[in-house]
Amino acid sequence: MSVYDALKRVFGFDDFRPNQRGIVEALLGGRDVFAVMPTGGGKSLCYQLPAHMLDGLCVVVSPLISLMKDQVDAAKATGLSAEFLNSSQGAVERRRVQGLLENHQIDLLYVSPERFAMPGFIAVLKSLKMAFVAIDEAHCISEWGHDFRPDYLALSQISAHFPKVAIAAFTATATERVQRDIVEKLGLRSPHMVRASFDRPNLFYQVVLKENLNRQLLRFLRDHPNDSGIIYRTTRKSVEATAEFLQEQGIRALPYHAGLSDAERKLHQEQFNRDEVNVVVATIAFGMGIDKSNVRFVLHGDLPKNVEGYYQETGRAGRDGEPAHCGLYFSQGDAVKIRYFIDQIEEPHEQKIALEQLNHMVRLAKSNVCRRKSILAYFGEQYSLPDCGACDVCCGEVERIDATEDAQKIMSAIYRTGGKFGAVHIADIVAGADTQRIRQFHHDELKTYGAGRDRDKRYWRRMIDDLLMQGCIVQSDDQYPVLQLAEKGMEVLKGRKPFKMLRQKESVRTVTVDVGDYSVRLFNELRAERLRLAREQGVPPFVIFSDRTLREMARYFPTEESTLRMISGVGEAKAAQFGAAFLAVIGTYREAHLEEAEEMSVLQVPVEGPKKKKPKGATYLETLELARRGLSVEEMAAERNLVPGTIVAHIEKLMEQGERFDVDQFIDPKKRHEIEALFVRHTTDALSIVVEASQGRISYEEARLVRAFMAQDAF
Ligand code: ADP
Ligand code: ZN
């Protein structure tokens, strides 16, 4: 069987994500693998597919015991024979798994790293036929990484104990140094190396000026009532406050932070995982354990300390590859607060690094460069397109306005006061404030005093930030930092260069990438069914089907198992286990909303053959050509491997676009008259009324055809 056949049969996917195929083939050929792939890149498939195809056992090392059960449930739902061994199990359960192992009935065994250090475990593995070992979160083996776990060091023995068994190491974060370290510690033998792009094209990045955060969050949530998402805040107190505010406003939001008891944290996480609550307000303590693929938004209520953290947290959105939104609410005050903490760091080198990281983050939030480009640049990756099309900068939500004159006011105040004063005082001068300091230094006698009375002080503070950002002025490193002109600022002050400032356009859209037409109502019903099944089986909903899969169902309205199998994400096992339940929901919905269902099926469900989405135009032209050759609806349907309803929908569309057909080619005249009469008698356009009134004599397609011809004749 080819890898593509296996991919379709087991996972129900038509194609690999980038790098997956290379990894799968390397493992099938017994070669070591080292892969850096971003979250959501589809790492698990890389080892699950070969584990299924190869003879022998694949051991998966995964650091989080709390996730293992979900991972195993997900693998089982896909039809893989998977089990786990960890300290949360009782002796009976462990013996059951051991029995299965001895009988070679397991493809995938998930274990924690410390198991390798346990006496006897290596011996058990040696008695079995091993296919390969997959190591998840492999960066945990490196002391150079941000997440070192001593337990992982036990894994360095694997290659010595099993010289013939391939090892595949996966991670979502690894610098060059960590990468070398992993390869060396695990003793990988000229591995197939993958360093995937860190670009997450389905994420939309947006930065919003923070004004009244809770209100801003509420507005976002009201606009996205059915979506799951995470709101990050820095402190426990702010987490509590935001969660409480949202609850008062009727939003079901739960808090998550290190101050809650273990049980509470676990409960809240589980409720989120199981779609029982849409929103979690959390500190960054909420993260590692989230395996949920349908997180639709991640909002940062406060500025993250560094780009790496920001990338990781936003990375939890949209793992299923569907559009997701990342909103950062930015205020300069946050940067100042973080700066304050950095100032407390005693070790100078550490302090310097922290400051550099903060500066990167602030630049990302404030610059007028594509956010995606900035993020990728941080990871040393160049984004080649001029415009990513999925961030606020590229979508023109922020604009650059000329602010040369205002910039000159600030810089003139700095210049005239000899570069000896800080930002607050300079802003006060320009805004014409009446402070003791201003009187003391006679700054109310300056020419620039009050030159900016028309704007409030906040505006002038922002202007100073922007001037700093763009290098027109510099701030000293002292305890009381003062502002001074830089060369670039001099140019602007002398009117030789313009100064442009970034400003948000009035209405801030919350944009999501277009996902094409689907029935939102059916999608919601499918979600409800998914939740019901998930509860019944005690697994998280995404284990059953992803949002993407449900959305495709709500787009193509499959009515039988054969067409259901064409939906991406519906493999053999899931079709067998869950297919009937979802088909029933689609069937019932279709009957109750015939009109809508027909509209949707314009998007063609081929009856057999591989599903390739052709451009809409091409399929109409094919139908048109057959119609011109005089074929009936049934003949066309047979010829094209489509259901008659789709052909009729094509004809209707073609007629709307001005094509003319001979009505007798498609329908018997007597029947046509009967149908016309029904439409007229009931003074309706609704197909369902006519079909119902005919008491079974008229099919839905027939009514639709006649309606199309009637509409044409009306002109
Ligand atoms: P990672 O572990 O890299 O974060 P996962 O293995 O959890 O990513 O996969 C993320 C999502 O992508 C899952 O919902 C998975 O079903 C989906 N996925 C993986 N490979 C493919 C593919 N080839 N086609 C479509 N969806 C895929
Ligand atoms: Zn962009």
XYZ file of C-alpha atoms in Angstrom, residues 18-561:
544
model
C 4.820 20.053 4.633
C 7.648 17.670 5.675
C 5.364 14.885 6.856
C 5.938 12.663 3.876
C 9.720 12.885 4.080
C 9.648 11.927 7.741
C 7.246 9.065 7.213
C 9.348 7.671 4.407
C 12.558 8.010 6.400
C 11.031 6.019 9.238
C 9.646 3.409 6.886
C 13.202 3.041 5.607
C 14.554 2.651 9.144
C 16.359 5.999 9.238
C 16.727 8.312 12.220
C 14.837 11.594 12.127
C 15.326 14.955 13.716
C 12.443 17.352 13.130
C 11.683 20.853 14.302
C 8.084 21.577 13.419
C 5.832 24.307 14.779
C 2.868 23.464 16.935
C 0.043 22.301 14.746
C 2.482 21.145 12.094
C 1.186 17.611 12.424
C 3.949 15.835 14.278
C 1.910 12.965 15.600
C 0.984 11.742 12.148
C 4.690 11.522 11.328
C 5.154 8.633 13.718
C 1.629 7.267 13.878
C 1.414 6.474 10.191
C 4.684 4.513 9.994
C 3.875 2.824 13.303
C 0.708 1.580 11.692
C 2.385 0.510 8.468
C 5.451 -1.153 9.955
C 5.674 -4.455 11.663
C 6.661 -4.153 15.281
C 6.259 -1.726 18.096
C 6.712 2.027 18.078
C 7.500 3.509 21.470
C 6.466 7.147 21.867
C 8.143 9.113 24.625
C 6.031 11.973 25.840
C 6.741 14.138 28.882
C 3.240 14.843 30.062
C 1.462 12.050 31.812
C -1.669 14.164 31.947
C -1.809 14.237 28.154
C -1.104 10.596 27.499
C -4.607 9.387 27.936
C -5.962 11.911 25.446
C -3.208 11.079 22.994
C -3.945 7.404 23.251
C -7.686 8.009 22.967
C -7.093 10.053 19.841
C -4.893 7.350 18.334
C -7.463 4.700 19.159
C -10.280 6.726 17.600
C -8.183 6.801 14.439
C -8.107 3.033 14.548
C -4.553 2.568 15.746
C -3.776 0.092 18.460
C -2.285 2.334 21.086
C -1.743 2.060 24.832
C 0.257 3.840 27.474
C 2.311 2.878 30.484
C 2.794 5.385 33.255
C 2.707 5.874 36.986
C -0.961 6.843 37.011
C -1.995 3.263 36.254
C -2.803 0.519 38.698
C -1.137 -2.889 38.602
C -4.070 -4.563 36.871
C -4.113 -2.061 34.062
C -0.352 -2.315 33.669
C -0.549 -6.057 33.424
C -3.227 -5.771 30.753
C -0.942 -3.573 28.655
C 1.976 -5.915 29.220
C -0.127 -8.806 28.032
C -0.991 -6.938 24.852
C 2.668 -6.121 24.329
C 3.720 -9.726 24.662
C 1.089 -10.742 22.155
C 2.318 -8.102 19.707
C -1.050 -6.403 19.683
C 0.182 -2.863 20.093
C 1.437 -0.526 17.368
C 2.079 2.472 19.569
C 3.134 2.493 23.181
C 3.227 5.877 24.913
C 5.574 6.100 27.878
C 7.110 8.772 30.048
C 10.890 9.302 29.812
C 11.649 8.065 33.314
C 10.319 4.652 32.359
C 13.537 4.052 30.439
C 15.475 4.373 33.650
C 13.283 1.813 35.423
C 14.794 -1.583 35.962
C 13.540 -4.138 33.532
C 11.884 -1.858 31.026
C 14.721 -2.037 28.502
C 14.741 -5.808 28.908
C 11.017 -5.964 28.133
C 11.564 -3.904 24.998
C 14.457 -6.120 23.983
C 12.194 -9.113 24.034
C 9.882 -7.427 21.533
C 10.164 -6.547 17.894
C 10.740 -2.822 17.833
C 9.999 -0.647 14.808
C 11.297 2.695 16.106
C 11.287 5.076 19.038
C 9.666 8.510 18.679
C 10.629 11.212 21.157
C 8.254 14.108 21.557
C 9.389 17.463 23.005
C 12.933 16.320 22.413
C 14.374 19.689 23.455
C 13.739 18.630 27.067
C 16.967 16.633 26.847
C 19.054 19.765 26.389
C 20.296 21.893 29.231
C 20.574 24.713 26.722
C 16.858 24.698 26.093
C 14.249 26.492 28.127
C 12.608 23.325 29.336
C 15.315 20.931 30.461
C 14.093 17.783 32.221
C 16.690 15.554 33.860
C 14.413 12.559 33.214
C 15.115 12.937 29.541
C 18.783 12.098 30.022
C 17.785 8.455 30.446
C 16.890 8.485 26.764
C 20.497 8.827 25.745
C 20.900 5.088 26.365
C 18.401 4.093 23.722
C 20.735 4.100 20.747
C 23.273 1.979 22.617
C 20.675 -0.578 23.702
C 18.949 -0.692 20.326
C 21.565 -0.018 17.681
C 19.288 -1.241 14.892
C 16.167 0.651 15.913
C 15.497 4.054 14.354
C 14.974 7.063 16.593
C 12.832 10.029 15.659
C 13.160 13.212 17.704
C 10.502 15.918 17.478
C 10.353 19.386 18.929
C 8.594 22.668 18.292
C 11.351 24.838 19.668
C 15.030 24.446 19.163
C 17.801 26.892 18.510
C 20.773 25.674 16.534
C 22.596 24.967 19.753
C 19.771 22.929 21.271
C 19.416 21.115 17.980
C 23.067 19.990 17.997
C 22.705 18.992 21.601
C 19.676 16.810 20.942
C 21.308 15.045 18.003
C 24.396 14.364 20.057
C 22.724 13.278 23.295
C 20.385 10.892 21.539
C 23.199 9.603 19.372
C 21.256 10.054 16.147
C 22.974 8.498 13.145
C 22.969 10.853 10.139
C 19.307 11.593 10.690
C 16.827 12.886 8.156
C 16.789 16.533 9.238
C 13.738 18.722 9.028
C 13.582 22.320 10.054
C 10.116 23.423 9.113
C 9.104 27.004 8.651
C 7.764 28.629 11.761
C 5.145 30.375 9.738
C 1.605 29.601 10.818
C -0.343 30.852 7.817
C -3.747 30.264 9.375
C -3.081 32.636 12.269
C -4.149 36.243 11.944
C -1.993 38.598 14.011
C -3.365 41.842 15.299
C -2.168 44.446 17.759
C -4.755 46.682 19.374
C -4.064 49.662 21.580
C -5.136 48.785 25.088
C -7.653 51.245 26.404
C -10.310 49.615 28.489
C -9.124 46.045 28.306
C -12.074 44.236 29.829
C -14.508 46.060 27.560
C -12.312 45.404 24.571
C -12.171 41.708 25.414
C -15.895 41.573 25.922
C -16.503 43.085 22.532
C -14.276 40.503 20.925
C -16.025 37.642 22.730
C -19.447 38.945 21.730
C -18.279 38.884 18.131
C -17.101 35.286 18.501
C -19.786 33.695 20.627
C -19.190 30.061 19.730
C -15.445 29.998 19.560
C -13.007 28.517 22.030
C -10.131 30.672 23.104
C -7.560 31.665 25.669
C -7.017 35.078 27.197
C -3.560 35.517 28.693
C -2.910 37.948 31.521
C 0.257 38.432 33.535
C -0.807 38.205 37.143
C -3.160 36.046 39.151
C -4.989 39.127 40.249
C -5.654 40.340 36.752
C -6.666 36.837 35.687
C -9.221 36.741 38.481
C -10.464 40.234 37.734
C -10.946 39.629 34.027
C -12.575 36.248 34.546
C -14.947 37.761 37.065
C -15.815 40.677 34.831
C -16.571 38.361 31.924
C -18.677 36.085 34.099
C -20.702 39.064 35.263
C -21.322 39.889 31.626
C -22.701 36.424 31.051
C -19.646 34.888 29.396
C -18.677 31.475 30.643
C -15.035 32.062 31.377
C -12.854 30.194 33.859
C -9.650 31.372 35.487
C -6.403 29.395 35.456
C -3.297 30.277 37.433
C -0.798 28.796 39.825
C -2.743 30.056 42.836
C -5.614 27.646 42.243
C -5.558 24.183 43.729
C -4.397 21.318 41.543
C -7.921 19.988 41.422
C -9.373 23.314 40.303
C -6.762 23.755 37.646
C -7.328 20.282 36.356
C -11.074 20.767 36.290
C -10.905 24.067 34.446
C -8.518 22.685 31.897
C -10.685 19.671 31.346
C -13.819 21.746 30.916
C -12.013 23.771 28.319
C -10.622 20.707 26.569
C -14.059 19.201 26.427
C -15.719 22.302 24.995
C -17.831 22.720 28.092
C -16.541 26.210 28.549
C -15.376 28.458 25.736
C -12.973 30.820 27.410
C -10.092 30.369 29.825
C -8.456 33.443 31.307
C -4.993 32.352 32.303
C -1.467 33.193 33.239
C 1.232 31.575 31.149
C 1.047 28.628 33.546
C -1.691 27.481 31.169
C 0.006 25.914 28.236
C 1.887 22.668 28.183
C -1.190 20.605 28.835
C -3.301 22.028 26.020
C -3.666 19.588 23.224
C -6.917 21.035 22.010
C -6.840 21.562 18.288
C -9.768 23.937 17.896
C -8.595 26.935 19.894
C -9.932 29.727 17.672
C -8.332 32.704 19.370
C -5.543 33.614 21.746
C -5.710 37.115 23.188
C -2.902 38.724 25.141
C -4.330 41.211 27.594
C -0.833 42.267 28.614
C 2.452 42.521 26.821
C 4.448 39.260 26.816
C 8.035 39.495 27.996
C 9.528 38.147 24.804
C 8.701 37.089 21.276
C 9.420 33.449 21.998
C 6.751 33.319 24.670
C 4.338 35.263 22.493
C 4.909 32.870 19.616
C 4.403 29.815 21.816
C 1.230 31.146 23.356
C -0.308 32.297 20.097
C 0.813 28.983 18.658
C -1.832 27.229 20.716
C -4.430 28.685 18.392
C -5.486 26.930 15.230
C -3.603 23.673 15.499
C -6.220 22.145 13.252
C -5.061 24.434 10.468
C -8.303 26.417 10.462
C -8.196 30.203 10.690
C -7.590 31.530 14.160
C -7.113 34.972 15.619
C -4.238 36.271 17.741
C -4.894 39.632 19.344
C -2.385 41.525 21.425
C -3.625 44.443 23.520
C -0.694 46.724 23.808
C 0.079 49.636 26.071
C 3.383 51.334 26.644
C 2.710 51.118 30.364
C 3.096 47.345 30.206
C 6.524 47.704 28.700
C 7.449 50.046 31.526
C 6.268 47.532 34.113
C 8.297 44.715 32.617
C 11.236 47.066 32.391
C 10.887 47.691 36.096
C 11.215 43.986 36.847
C 14.150 43.650 34.513
C 15.863 46.425 36.430
C 15.665 44.239 39.531
C 17.630 41.417 37.916
C 21.033 41.335 39.524
C 23.066 39.308 37.107
C 24.083 41.852 34.421
C 24.242 39.399 31.514
C 20.823 38.020 32.305
C 19.477 41.508 32.626
C 20.858 42.477 29.260
C 19.256 39.478 27.582
C 15.914 40.193 29.205
C 16.044 43.784 28.062
C 16.918 42.822 24.521
C 14.056 40.376 24.456
C 11.643 42.997 25.709
C 12.819 45.420 23.067
C 12.149 42.847 20.359
C 8.666 42.344 21.688
C 7.912 46.059 21.875
C 9.238 46.556 18.384
C 7.008 43.787 17.111
C 3.984 45.416 18.713
C 4.754 48.927 17.599
C 6.456 48.764 14.258
C 4.679 49.120 10.990
C 6.298 46.049 9.560
C 4.175 42.968 8.856
C 3.762 41.140 12.195
C 4.398 37.789 10.587
C 7.574 39.027 9.019
C 8.740 40.359 12.395
C 8.011 37.097 14.186
C 9.739 34.981 11.591
C 12.714 37.332 11.511
C 13.050 36.775 15.236
C 13.498 33.073 14.555
C 16.034 33.822 11.858
C 13.623 33.098 9.054
C 12.982 35.371 6.139
C 9.439 35.823 4.933
C 9.615 36.129 1.198
C 6.278 37.693 0.284
C 5.918 41.454 0.492
C 2.596 41.173 2.270
C 1.289 38.286 4.357
C -2.373 39.131 3.947
C -3.157 37.959 7.465
C -2.013 40.589 9.911
C -3.360 43.997 10.778
C -0.485 45.809 9.119
C -0.843 43.973 5.814
C -4.609 44.297 5.895
C -4.365 48.027 6.232
C -5.925 48.249 9.670
C -3.127 50.453 10.729
C -1.999 53.368 8.675
C 1.044 55.572 8.609
C 0.189 59.180 8.970
C 2.480 62.100 8.537
C 3.235 63.600 11.936
C 6.295 65.642 11.105
C 4.979 68.829 12.665
C 4.062 67.208 15.966
C 7.372 65.379 16.075
C 9.123 68.698 15.624
C 7.263 70.127 18.614
C 8.572 67.386 20.883
C 12.074 67.498 19.542
C 12.205 71.233 19.710
C 11.308 71.027 23.402
C 14.116 68.498 23.911
C 16.533 70.660 21.994
C 15.675 73.908 23.751
C 15.968 72.337 27.192
C 19.418 70.990 26.391
C 18.618 67.265 26.474
C 18.478 67.223 30.257
C 14.869 66.158 30.875
C 12.800 63.006 30.802
C 9.725 62.042 28.810
C 7.141 63.194 31.356
C 8.523 66.671 31.581
C 8.961 67.078 27.823
C 5.365 65.998 27.232
C 4.278 68.472 29.911
C 6.058 71.314 28.151
C 4.476 70.600 24.790
C 1.031 70.058 26.280
C 1.373 73.320 28.224
C 0.958 71.800 31.683
C 1.267 73.963 34.765
C 3.635 72.055 37.024
C 6.030 73.052 39.696
C 8.995 71.840 37.686
C 7.948 73.854 34.676
C 7.749 77.019 36.736
C 11.004 76.213 38.497
C 12.917 75.963 35.212
C 10.921 78.739 33.528
C 9.944 76.338 30.810
C 6.679 78.176 30.396
C 8.724 80.829 28.694
C 9.941 78.508 25.952
C 8.631 78.965 22.434
C 7.375 75.400 22.363
C 5.537 75.665 25.661
C 1.914 74.774 25.028
C 2.490 74.322 21.284
C 0.523 71.093 21.536
C -2.368 72.173 23.731
C -4.816 70.800 21.189
C -3.837 67.234 22.122
C -3.803 65.531 25.482
C -0.680 64.442 27.313
C -1.155 60.797 26.431
C -0.845 61.641 22.775
C 2.490 63.364 23.388
C 3.781 60.446 25.446
C 2.955 58.134 22.578
C 4.673 60.438 20.183
C 7.800 60.263 22.319
C 7.632 56.474 22.280
C 7.360 56.527 18.533
C 10.287 58.876 18.176
C 12.319 56.550 20.377
C 11.228 53.536 18.399
C 12.189 55.078 15.115
C 15.525 56.238 16.449
C 14.877 59.986 16.192
C 15.634 60.452 19.851
C 17.455 58.353 22.421
C 16.915 57.788 26.089
C 19.824 57.677 28.518
C 20.421 54.613 30.656
C 20.495 56.494 33.971
C 18.275 56.086 36.936
C 16.356 59.146 35.726
C 16.540 58.694 31.976
C 16.655 61.852 29.879
C 15.805 62.325 26.227
C 18.270 63.512 23.643
C 18.165 64.122 19.926
C 19.699 61.598 17.585
C 21.005 62.436 14.168
C 17.862 61.198 12.478
C 15.789 63.416 14.747
C 17.890 66.408 13.841
C 17.024 65.831 10.195
C 13.333 65.762 11.002
C 13.620 68.822 13.199
C 15.280 70.737 10.382
C 12.531 69.670 8.034
C 14.811 67.572 5.856
C 12.983 64.338 6.560
C 9.342 63.532 7.257
C 8.227 61.648 10.344
C 5.479 59.076 10.066
C 3.539 57.550 12.859
C 1.546 54.373 13.047
C -2.103 54.787 13.815
C -4.934 52.365 14.094
C -7.858 52.998 11.840
C -11.070 53.872 13.587
C -13.013 50.652 13.400
C -10.923 47.700 14.374
C -12.055 44.665 12.524
C -11.434 41.260 13.936
C -10.538 39.501 10.807
C -10.602 35.858 10.076
C -9.375 34.264 6.929
C -12.146 33.232 4.581
C -12.989 29.570 4.934
C -15.508 29.367 2.155
C -19.194 28.675 2.365
C -20.596 26.256 4.837
C -23.799 26.030 6.778
C -23.100 27.561 10.153
C -26.287 26.093 11.571
C -25.440 22.581 10.496
C -21.902 23.058 11.768
C -23.295 23.941 15.183
C -25.509 20.886 15.171
C -22.570 18.702 14.253
C -20.619 20.216 17.091
C -23.404 19.423 19.491
C -23.383 15.837 18.285
C -19.643 15.691 18.712
C -19.942 16.951 22.267
C -22.622 14.383 23.038
C -20.494 11.520 21.722
C -17.413 12.844 23.488
C -19.209 12.868 26.820
C -20.585 9.442 26.240
C -17.113 8.082 25.600
C -15.245 10.228 28.098
C -12.859 11.746 25.557
C -12.247 15.338 24.456
C -14.362 16.317 21.434
C -11.422 16.969 19.105
C -10.477 13.330 19.443
C -13.628 12.509 17.474
C -13.402 15.001 14.593
C -11.660 18.332 14.182
C -13.537 21.565 13.515
C -12.212 21.478 10.000
C -13.753 18.088 9.377
C -17.130 19.206 10.726
C -16.975 22.345 8.632
C -16.370 20.319 5.512
C -19.373 18.188 6.374
C -21.415 21.357 6.748
C -20.224 22.366 3.340
C -20.625 19.229 1.298
C -23.604 17.671 3.086
C -22.494 14.064 2.565
C -25.401 11.682 2.832
C -23.803 8.259 2.713
C -20.745 6.646 4.121
